[in-house]
Coordinates of C-alpha atoms and ligand atoms in Angstrom, one line a residue:
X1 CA -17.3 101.5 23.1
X2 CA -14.6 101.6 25.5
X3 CA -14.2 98.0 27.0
X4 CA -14.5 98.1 30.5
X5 CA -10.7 97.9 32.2
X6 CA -10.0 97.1 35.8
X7 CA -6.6 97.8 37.3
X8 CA -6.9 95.3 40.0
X9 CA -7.1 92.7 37.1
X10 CA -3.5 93.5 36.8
X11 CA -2.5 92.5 40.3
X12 CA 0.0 89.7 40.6
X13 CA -0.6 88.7 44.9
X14 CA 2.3 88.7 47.2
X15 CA 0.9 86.5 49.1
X16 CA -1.0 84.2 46.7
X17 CA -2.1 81.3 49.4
X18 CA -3.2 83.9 52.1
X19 CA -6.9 83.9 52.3
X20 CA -9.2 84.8 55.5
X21 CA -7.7 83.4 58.3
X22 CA -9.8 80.7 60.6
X23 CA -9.4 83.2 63.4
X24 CA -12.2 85.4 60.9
X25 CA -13.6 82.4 60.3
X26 CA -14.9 81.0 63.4
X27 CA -15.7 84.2 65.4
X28 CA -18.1 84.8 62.3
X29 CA -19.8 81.1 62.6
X30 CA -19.8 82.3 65.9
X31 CA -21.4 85.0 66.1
X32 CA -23.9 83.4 63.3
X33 CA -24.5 80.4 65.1
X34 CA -24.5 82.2 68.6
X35 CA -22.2 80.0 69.7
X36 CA -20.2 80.5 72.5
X37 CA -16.9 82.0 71.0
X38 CA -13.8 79.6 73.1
X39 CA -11.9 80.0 69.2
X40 CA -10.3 83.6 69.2
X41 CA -7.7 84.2 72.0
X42 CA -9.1 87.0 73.6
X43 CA -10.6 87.5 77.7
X44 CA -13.9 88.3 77.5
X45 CA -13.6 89.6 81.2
X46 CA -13.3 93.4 82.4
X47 CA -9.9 95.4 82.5
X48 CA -8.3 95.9 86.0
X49 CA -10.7 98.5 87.2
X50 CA -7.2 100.1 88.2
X51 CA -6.3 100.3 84.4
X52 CA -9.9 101.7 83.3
X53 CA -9.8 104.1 85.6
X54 CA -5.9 105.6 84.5
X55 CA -7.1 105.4 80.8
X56 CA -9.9 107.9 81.5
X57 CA -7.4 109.9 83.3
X58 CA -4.9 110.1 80.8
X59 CA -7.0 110.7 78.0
X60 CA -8.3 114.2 79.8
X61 CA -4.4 115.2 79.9
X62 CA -2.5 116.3 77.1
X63 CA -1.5 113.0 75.7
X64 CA -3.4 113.1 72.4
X65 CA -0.7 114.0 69.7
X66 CA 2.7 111.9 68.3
X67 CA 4.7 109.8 70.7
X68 CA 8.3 109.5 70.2
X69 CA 9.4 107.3 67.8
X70 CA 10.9 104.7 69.7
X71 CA 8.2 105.0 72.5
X72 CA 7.2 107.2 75.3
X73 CA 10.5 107.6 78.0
X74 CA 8.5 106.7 81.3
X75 CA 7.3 103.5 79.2
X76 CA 10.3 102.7 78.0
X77 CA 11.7 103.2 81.8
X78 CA 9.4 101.1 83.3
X79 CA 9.8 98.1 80.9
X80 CA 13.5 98.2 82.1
X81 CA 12.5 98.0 85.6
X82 CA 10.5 94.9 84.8
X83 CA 12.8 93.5 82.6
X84 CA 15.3 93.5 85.6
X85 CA 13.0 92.6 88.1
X86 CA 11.6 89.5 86.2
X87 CA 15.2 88.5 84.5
X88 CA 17.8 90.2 86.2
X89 CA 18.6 91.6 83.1
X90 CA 20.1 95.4 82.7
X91 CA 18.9 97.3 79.5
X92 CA 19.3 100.7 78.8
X93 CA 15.7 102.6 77.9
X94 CA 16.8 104.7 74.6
X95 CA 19.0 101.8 72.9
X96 CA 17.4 98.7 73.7
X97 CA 13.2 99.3 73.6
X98 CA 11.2 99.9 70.9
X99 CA 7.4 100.1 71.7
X100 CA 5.3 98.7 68.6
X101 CA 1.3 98.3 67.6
X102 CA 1.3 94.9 69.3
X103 CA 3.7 91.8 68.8
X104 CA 2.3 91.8 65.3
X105 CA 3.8 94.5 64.2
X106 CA 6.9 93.8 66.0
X107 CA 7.6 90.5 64.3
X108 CA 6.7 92.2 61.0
X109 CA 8.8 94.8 61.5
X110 CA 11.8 92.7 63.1
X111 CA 11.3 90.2 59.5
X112 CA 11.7 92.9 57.4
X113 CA 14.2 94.9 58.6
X114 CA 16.6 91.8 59.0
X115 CA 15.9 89.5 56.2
X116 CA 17.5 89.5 52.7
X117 CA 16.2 87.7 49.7
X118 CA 16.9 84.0 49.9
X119 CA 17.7 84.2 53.6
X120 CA 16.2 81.0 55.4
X121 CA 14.0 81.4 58.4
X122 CA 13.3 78.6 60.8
X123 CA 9.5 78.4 62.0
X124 CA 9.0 75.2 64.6
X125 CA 4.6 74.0 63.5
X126 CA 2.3 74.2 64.9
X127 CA 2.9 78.1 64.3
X128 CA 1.2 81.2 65.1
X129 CA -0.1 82.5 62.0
X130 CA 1.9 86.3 61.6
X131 CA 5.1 84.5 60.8
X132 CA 5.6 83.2 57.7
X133 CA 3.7 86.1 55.2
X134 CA 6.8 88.5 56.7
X135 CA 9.1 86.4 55.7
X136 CA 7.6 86.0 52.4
X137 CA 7.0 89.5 51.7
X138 CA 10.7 89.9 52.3
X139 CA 12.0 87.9 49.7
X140 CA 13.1 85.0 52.1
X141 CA 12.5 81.7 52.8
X142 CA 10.5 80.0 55.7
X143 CA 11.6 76.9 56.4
X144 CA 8.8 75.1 58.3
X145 CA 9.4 71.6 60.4
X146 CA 7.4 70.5 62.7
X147 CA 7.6 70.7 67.2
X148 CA 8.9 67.3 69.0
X149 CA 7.3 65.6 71.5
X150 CA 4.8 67.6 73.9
X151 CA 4.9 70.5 71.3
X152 CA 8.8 71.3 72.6
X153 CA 11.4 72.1 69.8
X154 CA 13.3 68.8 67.8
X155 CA 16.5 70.4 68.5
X156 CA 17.9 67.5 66.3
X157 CA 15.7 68.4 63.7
X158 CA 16.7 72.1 64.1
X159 CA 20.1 71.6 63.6
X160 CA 19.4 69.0 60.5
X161 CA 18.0 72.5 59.0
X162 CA 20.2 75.2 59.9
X163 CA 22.9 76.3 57.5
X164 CA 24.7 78.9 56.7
X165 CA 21.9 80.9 54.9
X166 CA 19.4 80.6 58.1
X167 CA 19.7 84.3 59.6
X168 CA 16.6 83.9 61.9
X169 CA 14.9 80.7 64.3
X170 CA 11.6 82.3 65.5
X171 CA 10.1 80.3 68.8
X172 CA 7.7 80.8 70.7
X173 CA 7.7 80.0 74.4
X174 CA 5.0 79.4 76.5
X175 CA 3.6 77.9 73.1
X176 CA 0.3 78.8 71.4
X177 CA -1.6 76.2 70.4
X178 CA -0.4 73.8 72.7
X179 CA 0.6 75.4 75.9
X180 CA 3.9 74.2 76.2
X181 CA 6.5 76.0 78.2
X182 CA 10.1 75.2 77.6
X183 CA 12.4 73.5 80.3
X184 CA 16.0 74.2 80.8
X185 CA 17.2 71.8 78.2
X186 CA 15.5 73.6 75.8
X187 CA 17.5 77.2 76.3
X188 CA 20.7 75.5 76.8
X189 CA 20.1 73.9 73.3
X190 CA 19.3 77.0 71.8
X191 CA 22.3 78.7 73.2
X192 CA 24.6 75.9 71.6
X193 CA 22.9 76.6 68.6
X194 CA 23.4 80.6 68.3
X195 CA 26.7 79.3 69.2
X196 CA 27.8 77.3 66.5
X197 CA 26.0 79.4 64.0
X198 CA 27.3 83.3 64.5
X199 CA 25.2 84.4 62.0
X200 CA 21.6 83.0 63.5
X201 CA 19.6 85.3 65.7
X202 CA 16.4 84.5 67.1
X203 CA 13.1 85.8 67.0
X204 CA 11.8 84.9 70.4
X205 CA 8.0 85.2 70.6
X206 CA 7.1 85.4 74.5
X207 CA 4.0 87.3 74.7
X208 CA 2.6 84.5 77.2
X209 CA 5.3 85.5 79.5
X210 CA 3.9 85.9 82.7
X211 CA 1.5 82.8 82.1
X212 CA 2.8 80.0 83.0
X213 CA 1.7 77.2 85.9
X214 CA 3.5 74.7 86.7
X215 CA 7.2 76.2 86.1
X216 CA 8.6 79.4 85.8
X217 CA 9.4 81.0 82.0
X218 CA 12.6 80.8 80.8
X219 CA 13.3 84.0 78.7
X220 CA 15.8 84.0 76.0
X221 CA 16.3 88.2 78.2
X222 CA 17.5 85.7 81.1
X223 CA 20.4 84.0 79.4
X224 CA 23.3 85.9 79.1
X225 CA 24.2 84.2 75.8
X226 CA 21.1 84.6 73.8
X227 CA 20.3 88.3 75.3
X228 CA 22.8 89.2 72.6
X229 CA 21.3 87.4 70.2
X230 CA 18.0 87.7 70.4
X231 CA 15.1 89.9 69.5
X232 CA 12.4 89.5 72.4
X233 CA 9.0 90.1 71.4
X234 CA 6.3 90.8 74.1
X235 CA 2.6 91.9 74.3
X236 CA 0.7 94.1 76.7
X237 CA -2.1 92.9 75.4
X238 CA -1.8 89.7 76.6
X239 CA -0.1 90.9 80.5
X240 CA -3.5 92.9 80.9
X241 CA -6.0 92.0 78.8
X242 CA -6.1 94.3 76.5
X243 CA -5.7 92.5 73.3
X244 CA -7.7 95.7 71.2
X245 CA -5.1 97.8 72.2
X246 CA -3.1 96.2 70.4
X247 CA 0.7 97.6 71.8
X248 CA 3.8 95.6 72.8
X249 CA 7.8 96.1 72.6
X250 CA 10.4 94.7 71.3
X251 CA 13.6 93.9 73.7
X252 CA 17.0 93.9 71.3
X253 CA 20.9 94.8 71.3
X254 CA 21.3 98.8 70.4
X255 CA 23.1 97.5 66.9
X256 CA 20.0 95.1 66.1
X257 CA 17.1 97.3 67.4
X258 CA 18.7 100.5 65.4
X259 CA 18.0 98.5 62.4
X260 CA 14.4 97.7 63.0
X261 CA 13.9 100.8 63.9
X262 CA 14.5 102.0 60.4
X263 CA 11.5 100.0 59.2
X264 CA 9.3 100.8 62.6
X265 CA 9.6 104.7 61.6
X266 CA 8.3 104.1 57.9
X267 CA 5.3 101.5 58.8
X268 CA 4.0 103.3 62.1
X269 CA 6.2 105.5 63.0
X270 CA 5.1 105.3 66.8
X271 CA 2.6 104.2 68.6
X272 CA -1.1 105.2 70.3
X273 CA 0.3 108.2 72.7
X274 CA -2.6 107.7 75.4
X275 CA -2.0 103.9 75.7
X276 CA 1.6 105.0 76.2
X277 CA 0.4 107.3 78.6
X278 CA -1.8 104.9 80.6
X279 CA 0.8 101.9 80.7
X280 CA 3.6 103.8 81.7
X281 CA 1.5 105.3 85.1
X282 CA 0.0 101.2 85.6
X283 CA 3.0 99.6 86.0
X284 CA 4.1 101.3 88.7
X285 CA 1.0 99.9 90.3
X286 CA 0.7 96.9 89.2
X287 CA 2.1 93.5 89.5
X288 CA 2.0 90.6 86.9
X289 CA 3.3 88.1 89.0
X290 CA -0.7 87.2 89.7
X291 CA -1.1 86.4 86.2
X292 CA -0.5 82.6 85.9
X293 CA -2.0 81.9 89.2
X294 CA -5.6 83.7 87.7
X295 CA -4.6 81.7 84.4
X296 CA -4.1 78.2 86.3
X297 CA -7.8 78.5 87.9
X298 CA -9.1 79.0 85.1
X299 CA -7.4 76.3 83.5
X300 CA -8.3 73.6 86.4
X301 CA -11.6 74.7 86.5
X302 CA -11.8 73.8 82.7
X303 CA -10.4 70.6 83.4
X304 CA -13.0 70.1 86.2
X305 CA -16.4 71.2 84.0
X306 CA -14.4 68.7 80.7
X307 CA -13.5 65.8 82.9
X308 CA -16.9 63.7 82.4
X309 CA -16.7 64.7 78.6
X310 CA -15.6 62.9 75.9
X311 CA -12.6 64.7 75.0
X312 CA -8.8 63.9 76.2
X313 CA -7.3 67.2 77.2
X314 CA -3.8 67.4 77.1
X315 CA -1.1 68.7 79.3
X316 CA -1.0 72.9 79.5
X317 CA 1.3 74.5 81.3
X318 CA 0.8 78.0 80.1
X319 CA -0.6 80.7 77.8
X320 CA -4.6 80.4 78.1
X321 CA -4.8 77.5 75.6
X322 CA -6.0 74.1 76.2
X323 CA -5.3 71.6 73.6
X324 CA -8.2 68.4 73.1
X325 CA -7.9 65.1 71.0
X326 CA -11.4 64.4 69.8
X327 CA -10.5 61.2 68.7
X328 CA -13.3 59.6 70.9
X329 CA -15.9 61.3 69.0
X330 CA -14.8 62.0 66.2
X331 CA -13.1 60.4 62.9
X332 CA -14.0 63.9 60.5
X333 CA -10.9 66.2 60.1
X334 CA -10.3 68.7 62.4
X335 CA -11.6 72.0 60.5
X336 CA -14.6 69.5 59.6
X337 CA -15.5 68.9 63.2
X338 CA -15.0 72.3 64.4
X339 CA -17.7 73.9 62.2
X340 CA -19.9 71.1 63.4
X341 CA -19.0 71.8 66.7
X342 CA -20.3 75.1 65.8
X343 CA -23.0 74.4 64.1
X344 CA -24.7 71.6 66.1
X345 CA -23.2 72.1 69.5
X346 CA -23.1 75.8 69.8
X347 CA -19.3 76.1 70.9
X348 CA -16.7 77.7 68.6
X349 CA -12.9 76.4 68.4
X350 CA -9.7 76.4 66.5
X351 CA -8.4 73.0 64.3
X352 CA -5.0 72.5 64.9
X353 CA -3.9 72.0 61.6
X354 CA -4.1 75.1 60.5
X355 CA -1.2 76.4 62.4
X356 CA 0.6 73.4 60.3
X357 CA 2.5 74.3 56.9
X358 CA 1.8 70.9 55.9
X359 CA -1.6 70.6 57.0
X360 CA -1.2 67.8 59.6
X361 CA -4.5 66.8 61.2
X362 CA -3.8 64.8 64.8
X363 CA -7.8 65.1 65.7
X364 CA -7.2 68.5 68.0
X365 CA -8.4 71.1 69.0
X366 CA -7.8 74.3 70.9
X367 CA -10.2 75.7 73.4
X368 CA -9.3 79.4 74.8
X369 CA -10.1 79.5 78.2
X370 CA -9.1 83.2 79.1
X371 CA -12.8 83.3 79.7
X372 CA -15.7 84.4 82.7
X373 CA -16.3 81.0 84.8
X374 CA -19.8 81.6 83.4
X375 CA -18.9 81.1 79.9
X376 CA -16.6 78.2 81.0
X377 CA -19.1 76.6 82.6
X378 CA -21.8 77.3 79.6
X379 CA -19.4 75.8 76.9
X380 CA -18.4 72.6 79.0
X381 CA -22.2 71.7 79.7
X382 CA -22.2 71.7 75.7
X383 CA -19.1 69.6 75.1
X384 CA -20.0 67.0 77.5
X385 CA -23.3 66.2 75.9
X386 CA -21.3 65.4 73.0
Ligands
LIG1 C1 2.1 83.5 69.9 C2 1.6 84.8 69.5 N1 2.4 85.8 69.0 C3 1.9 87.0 68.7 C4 0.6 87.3 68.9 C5 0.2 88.7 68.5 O1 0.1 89.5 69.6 P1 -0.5 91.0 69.5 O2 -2.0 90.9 69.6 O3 0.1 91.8 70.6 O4 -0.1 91.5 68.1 C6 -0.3 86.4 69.4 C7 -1.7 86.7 69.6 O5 -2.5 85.9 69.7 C8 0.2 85.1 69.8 O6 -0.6 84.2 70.3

């Protein structure tokens, strides 16, 4: 008898410690426990009715077959227009946009177009998850250290770790998990740093953009040093909503961008035409400057149901994160006390310490509040009993 022979036996993983993400995770305890879901960063509000309304449009015209590769022309114009009316800063549609299937795909795409075997990247934890696998899968090294104080980069750190073989920093301003947005300091440092290293480019992760409170966002598009430097990464899915879209753009010099093109045309080749479509027709209507002002409501009205609970929120001054020590409550690890938050409380979050290479617990939390007041309201009642 012929014994029984499975090919994926064979398999050697790229990506050996990659399991299910706690994303996956806790929107399935979730949805099991029907708890209220404050874990995943998604609104769970409508679209701008505005928006709803263009998409049905659009999708009755002729907008259903292959975009151009690099993105639709009146998208790509109008993402210069608000590039220069939010940072002053001039690009040119057909050399320096490339539309991608969210910022995803645009950081996967930048890693693997740019990085060699054995060339170092710099990731500052806690970390957004979509970094390091990229890096991996392209033969180079991530090279994990953790945030400073109040979640802003260690810039003495940084420099400890940057050599000659680091090609790329990545950051990630306004910061998810914490909610930190950088200060000035922070992009002159960087600017030093691109400086004395001629070779380093950064990976600038600013898909919370246009949510910030308390001050303005500095982009690495509004510094006339890192511009050239730097690939921007930005997300229409977090501007309008729209996460399941899933479609962003990347903002980089011609010579850098023609590269990462090469890989964009081979992974996607372009992106969802009628989305195209429908974005390039709502901005000309619209106008994100009302985004962190609907963001900071929500915020202080979190802050308002949580301020008889239990737990010690911490300082956010953008994205739609809210970070919470639970050190009153709680001495269990934090991916312990989120599933019994879950299970027994009926309100679903994310441990910190998973967006830590090494693990770190600090007893937080993160709480998405891009939420309906109702749900708000509904989760708070259920922390503060706790
Ligand atoms: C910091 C950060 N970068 C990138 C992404 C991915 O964005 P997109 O959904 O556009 O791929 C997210 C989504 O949560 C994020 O928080």
């Amino acid at each position: 008898m012929l014994k029984s022979f499975y090919f994926y036996d064979m398999i050697t993983s790229k990506l050996p410690n990659v399991g299910t993400t706690i994303f996956t995770v806790m929107s399935k305890m979730a949805n099991d426990y029907h708890a209220i879901n404050l874990s995943q960063g998604f609104p769970n509000f409508p679209i701008d009715e505005k928006l709803q309304s263009l998409l049905e449009q659009k999708t009755k015209e002729n907008v259903h077959q292959y975009a151009p590769m690099a993105g639709l022309p009146a998208l790509t114009e109008e993402i210069c227009n608000l590039t220069f009316k939010h940072y002053k800063r001039e690009i040119d549609a057909s050399k320096n946009v490339l539309i991608t299937a969210g910022a995803t795909q645009a950081i996967f795409t930048t890693i693997q177009a740019l990085i060699h075997p054995g060339d170092e990247v710099i990731i500052l934890d806690p970390s957004y998850d979509c970094y390091e696998s990229p890096i991996i899968l392209a033969g180079g090294k991530p090279i994990r250290i953790p945030l400073g104080e109040n979640f802003l980069p260690d810039w003495d750190l940084i420099r400890e770790v940057t050599c000659s073989k680091t090609k790329i920093i990545i950051t990630n301003n306004p910061h998810n998990p914490s909610g930190a947005v950088w200060k000035k300091e922070d992009l002159h440092e960087l600017e030093h740093l691109v400086i004395d290293y001629p070779n380093l480019l950064v990976l600038s992760d600013e898909v919370y953009e246009y949510i910030t409170f308390e001050h303005a966002h500095l982009s690495a598009n509004s510094s006339e040093i890192l511009k050239n430097r730097s690939i921007v990464v930005s997300s229409f899915g977090k501007t309008f909503h729209i996460t399941g879209w899933k479609i962003g753009y990347i903002i980089a010099p011609e010579n850098i961008l023609n590269e990462i093109k090469k890989v964009h045309q081979f992974l996607v080749f372009c992106v969802n035409s009628p989305a195209q479509h429908t974005l390039a027709a709502y901005l000309k209507e619209t106008n994100v400057n009302t985004l962190g002002s609907f963001y900071q409501e929500k915020r202080d009205y979190f802050h308002e149901l949580m301020k008889n609970s239990r737990f010690d929120l911490l300082p956010s001054e953008g994205t739609y994160f809210q970070l919470a020590s639970y050190k009153q409550i709680s001495n269990e690890n934090d991916i312990a006390f989120t599933k019994k938050l879950v299970v027994e409380h009926g309100v679903a979050t994310i441990p910190l310490s998973v967006f830590n290479a090494n693990g770190e617990d600090r007893k937080l939390i993160r709480f998405c509040f891009a939420k309906d007041n109702d749900t708000l309201k509904q989760a708070a009642e259920k922390l503060c009993k706790i």
